[in-house]
CSV table of C-alpha atoms and ligand atoms in Angstrom, one decimal:
chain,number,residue,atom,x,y,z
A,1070,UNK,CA,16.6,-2.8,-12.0
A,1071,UNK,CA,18.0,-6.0,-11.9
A,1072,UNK,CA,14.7,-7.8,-12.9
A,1073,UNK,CA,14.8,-6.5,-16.5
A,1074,UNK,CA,18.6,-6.3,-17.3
A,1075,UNK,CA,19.1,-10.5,-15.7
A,1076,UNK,CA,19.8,-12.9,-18.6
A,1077,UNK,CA,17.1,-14.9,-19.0
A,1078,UNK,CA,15.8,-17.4,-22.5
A,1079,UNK,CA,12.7,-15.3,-22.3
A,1080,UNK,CA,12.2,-12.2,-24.2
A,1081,UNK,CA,12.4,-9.1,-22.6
A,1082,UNK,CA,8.5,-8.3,-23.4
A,1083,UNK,CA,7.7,-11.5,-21.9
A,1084,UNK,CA,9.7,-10.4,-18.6
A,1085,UNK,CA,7.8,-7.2,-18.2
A,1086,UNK,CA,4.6,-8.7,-19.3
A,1087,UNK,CA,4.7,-10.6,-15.8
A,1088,UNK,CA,5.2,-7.0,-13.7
A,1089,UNK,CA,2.6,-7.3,-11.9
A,1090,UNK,CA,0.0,-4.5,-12.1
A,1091,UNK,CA,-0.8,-4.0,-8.5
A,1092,UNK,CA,1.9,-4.7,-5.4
A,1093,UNK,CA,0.9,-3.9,-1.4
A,1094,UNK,CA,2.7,-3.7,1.2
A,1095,UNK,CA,2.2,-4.1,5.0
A,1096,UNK,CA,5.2,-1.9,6.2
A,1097,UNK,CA,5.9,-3.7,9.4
A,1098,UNK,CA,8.8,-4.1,11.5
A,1099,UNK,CA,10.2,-0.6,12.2
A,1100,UNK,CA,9.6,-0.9,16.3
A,1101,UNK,CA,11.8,-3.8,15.8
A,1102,UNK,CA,14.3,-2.4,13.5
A,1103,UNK,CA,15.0,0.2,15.8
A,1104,UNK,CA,14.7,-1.3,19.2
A,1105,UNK,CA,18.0,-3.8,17.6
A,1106,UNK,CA,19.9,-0.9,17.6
A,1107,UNK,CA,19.1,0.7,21.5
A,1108,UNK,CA,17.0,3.4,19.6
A,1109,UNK,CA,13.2,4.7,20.4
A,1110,UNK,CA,10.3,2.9,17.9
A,1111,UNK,CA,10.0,6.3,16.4
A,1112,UNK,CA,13.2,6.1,15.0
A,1113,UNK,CA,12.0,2.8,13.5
A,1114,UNK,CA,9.9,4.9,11.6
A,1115,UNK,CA,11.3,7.8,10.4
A,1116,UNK,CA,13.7,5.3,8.7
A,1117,UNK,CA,10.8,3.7,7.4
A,1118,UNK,CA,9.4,6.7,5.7
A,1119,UNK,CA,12.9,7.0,3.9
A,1120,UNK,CA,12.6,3.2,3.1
A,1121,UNK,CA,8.9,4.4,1.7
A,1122,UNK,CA,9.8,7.0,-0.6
A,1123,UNK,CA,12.9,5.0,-2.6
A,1124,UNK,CA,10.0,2.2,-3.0
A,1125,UNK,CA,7.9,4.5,-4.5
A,1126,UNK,CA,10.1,5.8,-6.9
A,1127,UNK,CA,12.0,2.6,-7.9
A,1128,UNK,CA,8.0,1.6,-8.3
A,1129,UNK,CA,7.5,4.4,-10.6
A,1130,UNK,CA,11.0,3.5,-12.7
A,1131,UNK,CA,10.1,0.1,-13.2
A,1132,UNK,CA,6.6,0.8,-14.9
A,1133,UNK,CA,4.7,0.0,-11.8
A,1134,UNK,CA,0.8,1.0,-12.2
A,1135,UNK,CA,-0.1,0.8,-8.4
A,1136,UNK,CA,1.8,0.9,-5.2
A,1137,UNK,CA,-0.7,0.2,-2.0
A,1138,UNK,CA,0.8,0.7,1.4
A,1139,UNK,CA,-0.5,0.2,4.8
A,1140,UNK,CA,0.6,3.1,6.7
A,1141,UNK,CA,-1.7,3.0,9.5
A,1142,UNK,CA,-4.5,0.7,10.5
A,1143,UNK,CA,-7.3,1.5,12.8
A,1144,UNK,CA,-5.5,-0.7,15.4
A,1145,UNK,CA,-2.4,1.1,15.5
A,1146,UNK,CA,-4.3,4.0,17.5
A,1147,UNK,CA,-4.2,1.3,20.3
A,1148,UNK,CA,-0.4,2.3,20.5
A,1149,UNK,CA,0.8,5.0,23.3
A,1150,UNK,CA,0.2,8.3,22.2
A,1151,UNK,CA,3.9,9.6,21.7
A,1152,UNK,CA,4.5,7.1,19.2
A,1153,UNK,CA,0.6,7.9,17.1
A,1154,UNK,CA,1.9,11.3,17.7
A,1155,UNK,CA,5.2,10.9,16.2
A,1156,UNK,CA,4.0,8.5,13.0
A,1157,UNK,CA,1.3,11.6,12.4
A,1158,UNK,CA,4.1,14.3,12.6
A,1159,UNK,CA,6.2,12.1,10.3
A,1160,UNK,CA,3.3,11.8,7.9
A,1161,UNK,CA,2.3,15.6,8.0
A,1162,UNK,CA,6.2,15.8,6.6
A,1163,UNK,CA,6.3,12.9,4.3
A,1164,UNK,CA,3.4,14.8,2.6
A,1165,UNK,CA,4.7,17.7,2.7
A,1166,UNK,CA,7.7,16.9,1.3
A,1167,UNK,CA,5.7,15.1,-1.2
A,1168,UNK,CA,3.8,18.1,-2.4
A,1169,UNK,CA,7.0,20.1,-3.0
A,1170,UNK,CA,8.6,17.4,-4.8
A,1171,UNK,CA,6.0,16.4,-7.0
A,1172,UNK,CA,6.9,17.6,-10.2
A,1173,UNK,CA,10.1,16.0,-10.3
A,1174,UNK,CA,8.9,12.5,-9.0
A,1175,UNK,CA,5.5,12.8,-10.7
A,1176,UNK,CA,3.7,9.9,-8.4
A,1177,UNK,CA,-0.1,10.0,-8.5
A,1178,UNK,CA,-1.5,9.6,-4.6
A,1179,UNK,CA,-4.6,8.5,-3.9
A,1180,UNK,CA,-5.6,7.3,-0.1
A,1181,UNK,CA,-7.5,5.0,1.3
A,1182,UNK,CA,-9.0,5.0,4.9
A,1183,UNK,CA,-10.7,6.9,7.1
A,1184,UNK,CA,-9.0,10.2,7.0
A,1185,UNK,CA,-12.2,12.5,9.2
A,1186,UNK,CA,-10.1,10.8,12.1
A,1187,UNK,CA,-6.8,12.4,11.2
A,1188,UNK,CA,-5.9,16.1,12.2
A,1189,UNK,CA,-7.1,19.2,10.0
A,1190,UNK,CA,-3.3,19.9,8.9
A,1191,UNK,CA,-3.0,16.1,7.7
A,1192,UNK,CA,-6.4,16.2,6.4
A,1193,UNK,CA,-5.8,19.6,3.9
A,1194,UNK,CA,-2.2,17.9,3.1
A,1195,UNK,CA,-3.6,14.7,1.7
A,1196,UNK,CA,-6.2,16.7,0.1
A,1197,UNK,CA,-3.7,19.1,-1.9
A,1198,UNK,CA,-1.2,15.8,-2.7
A,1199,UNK,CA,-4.6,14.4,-4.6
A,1200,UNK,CA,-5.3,17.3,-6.4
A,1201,UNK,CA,-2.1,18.3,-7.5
A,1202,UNK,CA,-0.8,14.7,-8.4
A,1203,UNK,CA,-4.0,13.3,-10.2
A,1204,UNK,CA,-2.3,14.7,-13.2
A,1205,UNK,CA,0.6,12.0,-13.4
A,1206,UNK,CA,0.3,9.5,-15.6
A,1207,UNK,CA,2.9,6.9,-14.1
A,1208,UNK,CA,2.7,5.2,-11.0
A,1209,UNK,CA,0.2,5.4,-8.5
A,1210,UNK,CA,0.5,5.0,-5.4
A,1211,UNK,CA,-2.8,4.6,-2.2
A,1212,UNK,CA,-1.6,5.4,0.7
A,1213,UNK,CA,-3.9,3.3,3.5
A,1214,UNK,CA,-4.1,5.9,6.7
A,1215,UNK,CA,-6.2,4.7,9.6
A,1216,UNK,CA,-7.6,2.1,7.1
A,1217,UNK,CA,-8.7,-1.1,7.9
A,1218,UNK,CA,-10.2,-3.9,5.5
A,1219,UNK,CA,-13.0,-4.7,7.7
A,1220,UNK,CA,-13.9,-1.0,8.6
A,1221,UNK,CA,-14.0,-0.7,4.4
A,1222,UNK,CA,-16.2,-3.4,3.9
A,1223,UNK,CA,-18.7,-1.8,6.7
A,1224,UNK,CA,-18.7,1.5,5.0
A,1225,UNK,CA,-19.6,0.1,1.7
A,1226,UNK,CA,-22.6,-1.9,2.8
A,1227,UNK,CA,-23.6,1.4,5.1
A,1228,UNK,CA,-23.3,2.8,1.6
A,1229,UNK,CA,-25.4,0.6,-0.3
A,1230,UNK,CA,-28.3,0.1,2.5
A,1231,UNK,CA,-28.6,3.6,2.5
A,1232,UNK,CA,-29.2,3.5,-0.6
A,1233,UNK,CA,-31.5,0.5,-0.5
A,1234,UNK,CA,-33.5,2.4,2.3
A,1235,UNK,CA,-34.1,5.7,-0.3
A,1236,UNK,CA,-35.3,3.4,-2.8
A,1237,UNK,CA,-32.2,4.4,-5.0
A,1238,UNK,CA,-31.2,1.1,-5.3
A,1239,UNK,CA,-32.5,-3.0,-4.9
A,1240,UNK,CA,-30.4,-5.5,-2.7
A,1241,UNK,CA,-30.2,-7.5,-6.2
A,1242,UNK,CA,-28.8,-5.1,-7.7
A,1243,UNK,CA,-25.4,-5.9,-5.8
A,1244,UNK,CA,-22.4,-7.8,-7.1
A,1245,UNK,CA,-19.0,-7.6,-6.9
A,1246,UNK,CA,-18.0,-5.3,-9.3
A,1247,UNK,CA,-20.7,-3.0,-7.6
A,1248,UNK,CA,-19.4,-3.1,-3.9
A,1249,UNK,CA,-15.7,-3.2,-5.4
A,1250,UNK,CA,-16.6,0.3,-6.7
A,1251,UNK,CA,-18.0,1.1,-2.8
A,1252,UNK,CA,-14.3,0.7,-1.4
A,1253,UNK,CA,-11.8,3.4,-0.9
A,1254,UNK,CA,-10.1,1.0,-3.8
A,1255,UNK,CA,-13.2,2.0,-6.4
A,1256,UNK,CA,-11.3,1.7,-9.9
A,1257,UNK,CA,-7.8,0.1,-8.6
A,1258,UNK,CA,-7.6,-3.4,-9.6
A,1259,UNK,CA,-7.2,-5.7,-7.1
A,1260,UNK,CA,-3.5,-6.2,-6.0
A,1261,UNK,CA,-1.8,-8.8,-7.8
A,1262,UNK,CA,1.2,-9.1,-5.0
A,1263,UNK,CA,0.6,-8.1,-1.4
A,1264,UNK,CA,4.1,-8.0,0.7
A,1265,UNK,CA,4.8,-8.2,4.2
A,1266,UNK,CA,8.4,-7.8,5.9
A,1267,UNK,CA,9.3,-8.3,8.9
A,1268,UNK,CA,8.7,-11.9,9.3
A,1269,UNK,CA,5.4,-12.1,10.6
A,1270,UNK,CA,2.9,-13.9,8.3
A,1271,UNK,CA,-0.9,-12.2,8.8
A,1272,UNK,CA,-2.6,-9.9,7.1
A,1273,UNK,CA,-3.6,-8.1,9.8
A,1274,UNK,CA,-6.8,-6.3,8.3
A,1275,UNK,CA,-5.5,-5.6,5.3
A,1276,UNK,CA,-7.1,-5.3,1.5
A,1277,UNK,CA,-9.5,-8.2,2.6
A,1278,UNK,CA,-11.8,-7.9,0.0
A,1279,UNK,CA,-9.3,-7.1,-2.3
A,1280,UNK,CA,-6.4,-9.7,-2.1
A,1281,UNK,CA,-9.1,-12.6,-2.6
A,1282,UNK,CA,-6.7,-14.1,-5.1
A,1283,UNK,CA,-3.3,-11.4,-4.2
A,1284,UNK,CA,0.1,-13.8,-3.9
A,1285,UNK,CA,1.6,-13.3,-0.4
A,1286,UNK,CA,5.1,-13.1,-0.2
A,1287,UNK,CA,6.8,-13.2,3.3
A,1288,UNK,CA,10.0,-12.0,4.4
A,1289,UNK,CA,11.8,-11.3,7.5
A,1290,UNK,CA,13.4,-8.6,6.4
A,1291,UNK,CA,12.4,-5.3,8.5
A,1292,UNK,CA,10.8,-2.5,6.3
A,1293,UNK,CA,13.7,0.2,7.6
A,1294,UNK,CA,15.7,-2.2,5.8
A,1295,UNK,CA,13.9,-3.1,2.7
A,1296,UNK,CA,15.0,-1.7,-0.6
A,1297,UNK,CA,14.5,-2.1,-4.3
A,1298,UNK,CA,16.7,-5.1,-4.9
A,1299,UNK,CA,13.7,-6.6,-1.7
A,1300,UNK,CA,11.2,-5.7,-4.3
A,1301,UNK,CA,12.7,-7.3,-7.2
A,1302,UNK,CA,13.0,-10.2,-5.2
A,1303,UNK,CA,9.2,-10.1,-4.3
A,1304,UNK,CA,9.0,-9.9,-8.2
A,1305,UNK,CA,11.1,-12.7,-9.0
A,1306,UNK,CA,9.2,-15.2,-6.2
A,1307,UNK,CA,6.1,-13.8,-8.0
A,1308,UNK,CA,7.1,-14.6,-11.3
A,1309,UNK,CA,7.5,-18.4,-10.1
A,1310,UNK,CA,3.4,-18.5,-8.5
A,1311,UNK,CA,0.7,-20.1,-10.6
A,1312,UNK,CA,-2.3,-18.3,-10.6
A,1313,UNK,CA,-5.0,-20.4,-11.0
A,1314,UNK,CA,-8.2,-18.4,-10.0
A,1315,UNK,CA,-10.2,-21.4,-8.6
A,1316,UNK,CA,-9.5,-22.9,-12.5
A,1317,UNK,CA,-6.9,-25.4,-13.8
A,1318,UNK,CA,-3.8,-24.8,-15.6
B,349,IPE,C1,5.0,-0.7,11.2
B,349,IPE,O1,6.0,-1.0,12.1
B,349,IPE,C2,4.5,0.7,11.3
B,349,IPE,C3,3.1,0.9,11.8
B,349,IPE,C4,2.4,-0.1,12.1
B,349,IPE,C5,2.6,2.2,11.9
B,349,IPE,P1,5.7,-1.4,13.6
B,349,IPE,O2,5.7,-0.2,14.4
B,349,IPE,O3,4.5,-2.2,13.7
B,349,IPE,O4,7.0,-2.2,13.9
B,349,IPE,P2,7.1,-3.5,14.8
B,349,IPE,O5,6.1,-4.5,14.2
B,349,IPE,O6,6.7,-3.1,16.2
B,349,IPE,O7,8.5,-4.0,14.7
B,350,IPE,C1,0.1,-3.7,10.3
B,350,IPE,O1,1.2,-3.8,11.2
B,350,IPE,C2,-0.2,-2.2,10.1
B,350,IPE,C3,0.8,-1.5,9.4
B,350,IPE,C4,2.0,-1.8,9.0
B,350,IPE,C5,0.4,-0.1,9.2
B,350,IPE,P1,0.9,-4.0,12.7
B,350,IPE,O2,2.3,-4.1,13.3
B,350,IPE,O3,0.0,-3.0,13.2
B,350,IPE,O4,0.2,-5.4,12.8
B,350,IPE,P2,0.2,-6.5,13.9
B,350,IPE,O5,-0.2,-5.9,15.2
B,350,IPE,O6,1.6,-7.1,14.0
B,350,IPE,O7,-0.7,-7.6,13.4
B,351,MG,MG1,4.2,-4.2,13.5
């Protein structure tokens, strides 16, 4: 909490006035995390997920409005099948876990990505967290699951030349408030901060459309490893940015 309690010659308002709205995050770097310590990458992971959930609920005590994280991309089924298998099992659990917690933490989930690909049991389970979370008011949070910014894009145009075909609709009649409302994102705003740890600096299909005009923010440390005071930091380099929007300040 550190970003609202640091002494500062602004006001406080004017602090939490520049919280951003929206913050992503690419959760990289758990094979790596683990494989420093002699372990297997799915230990990497299961760390991760620990790493995932304080995020989300620092998020949430901060004021946060929206938390996006990439969780899996439709590359990462490219990986050997023990380790999709072992990131699925930890995700059927993370959600479960999620479900039975959610009155207490209150986090609104929302996913985006291609989730027909995912098994039945996963499937149900991210159906049920929607459902029973869409009540909370506080933070919410889009988990991406076998998403992918380009295979979004696709889906939305499929989308609107379908329509185009049935006569429902005109090619001029798209802009890009319309195909922003195609996206799995459809009412999010776009994310004001995307984050990646782990020290590699690519986007790696991620919120394409989305992050236009998103401030990047690089770090090497390895998501296992990152914590709320790695946020706040994020937060703090934000606060420095300029955002011009292709305009002048
Ligand atoms: C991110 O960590 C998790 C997923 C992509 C599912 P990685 O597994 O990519 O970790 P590194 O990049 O190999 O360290
Ligand atoms: C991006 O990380 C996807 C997720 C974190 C879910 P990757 O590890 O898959 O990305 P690359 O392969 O380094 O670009
Ligand atoms: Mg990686």
């Amino acid at each position: 909490m550190a970003f609202f309690i640091k002494k500062t010659d602004k006001t406080e308002s004017e602090i939490i006035s520049k919280l951003p709205t929206h913050i992503a995050i690419i959760m990289d770097g758990n094979g790596r995390w683990a494989k420093k310590r002699g372990l297997p990458r799915t230990a990497g992971h299961k760390v991760g997920a620990e790493a995932f959930r304080s995020i989300a609920n620092y998020a949430k005590s901060i004021g946060l409005k929206y938390l996006t994280v990439y969780a899996f991309s439709t590359e990462n089924w490219k990986r050997s099948e023990e380790e999709v298998d072992a990131i699925m099992g930890l995700l059927e659990r993370f959600l479960r876990e999620a479900i039975r917690d959610m009155d207490k933490n209150q986090v609104r989930f929302c996913f985006f990505g291609d989730l027909t690909r995912l098994s039945p049991a996963l499937q149900a389970e991210a159906a049920e967290a929607v459902e029973r979370s869409k009540q909370y008011e506080g933070v919410q949070v889009n988990l991406c699951l076998n998403y992918g910014g380009r295979a979004e894009i696709l889906r939305a145009a499929r989308i609107f030349a379908a329509r185009c075909a049935t006569g429902e609709a005109k090619p001029a009649d798209l802009n890009e408030a319309a195909f922003s409302e195609l996206l799995w994102s459809a009412g999010v705003p776009d994310p004001d901060l995307v984050i990646r740890p782990s020290g590699e600096e690519r986007i790696s299909n991620f919120l394409l459309w989305q992050s236009a005009y998103s401030e990047y923010y690089f770090t090497d440390t390895l998501w296992p490893d990152f914590g709320p005071r790695d946020l706040d930091l994020a937060i703090e380099a934000y606060n420095k940015r300029s955002r011009r929007f292709g305009g002048v300040k």
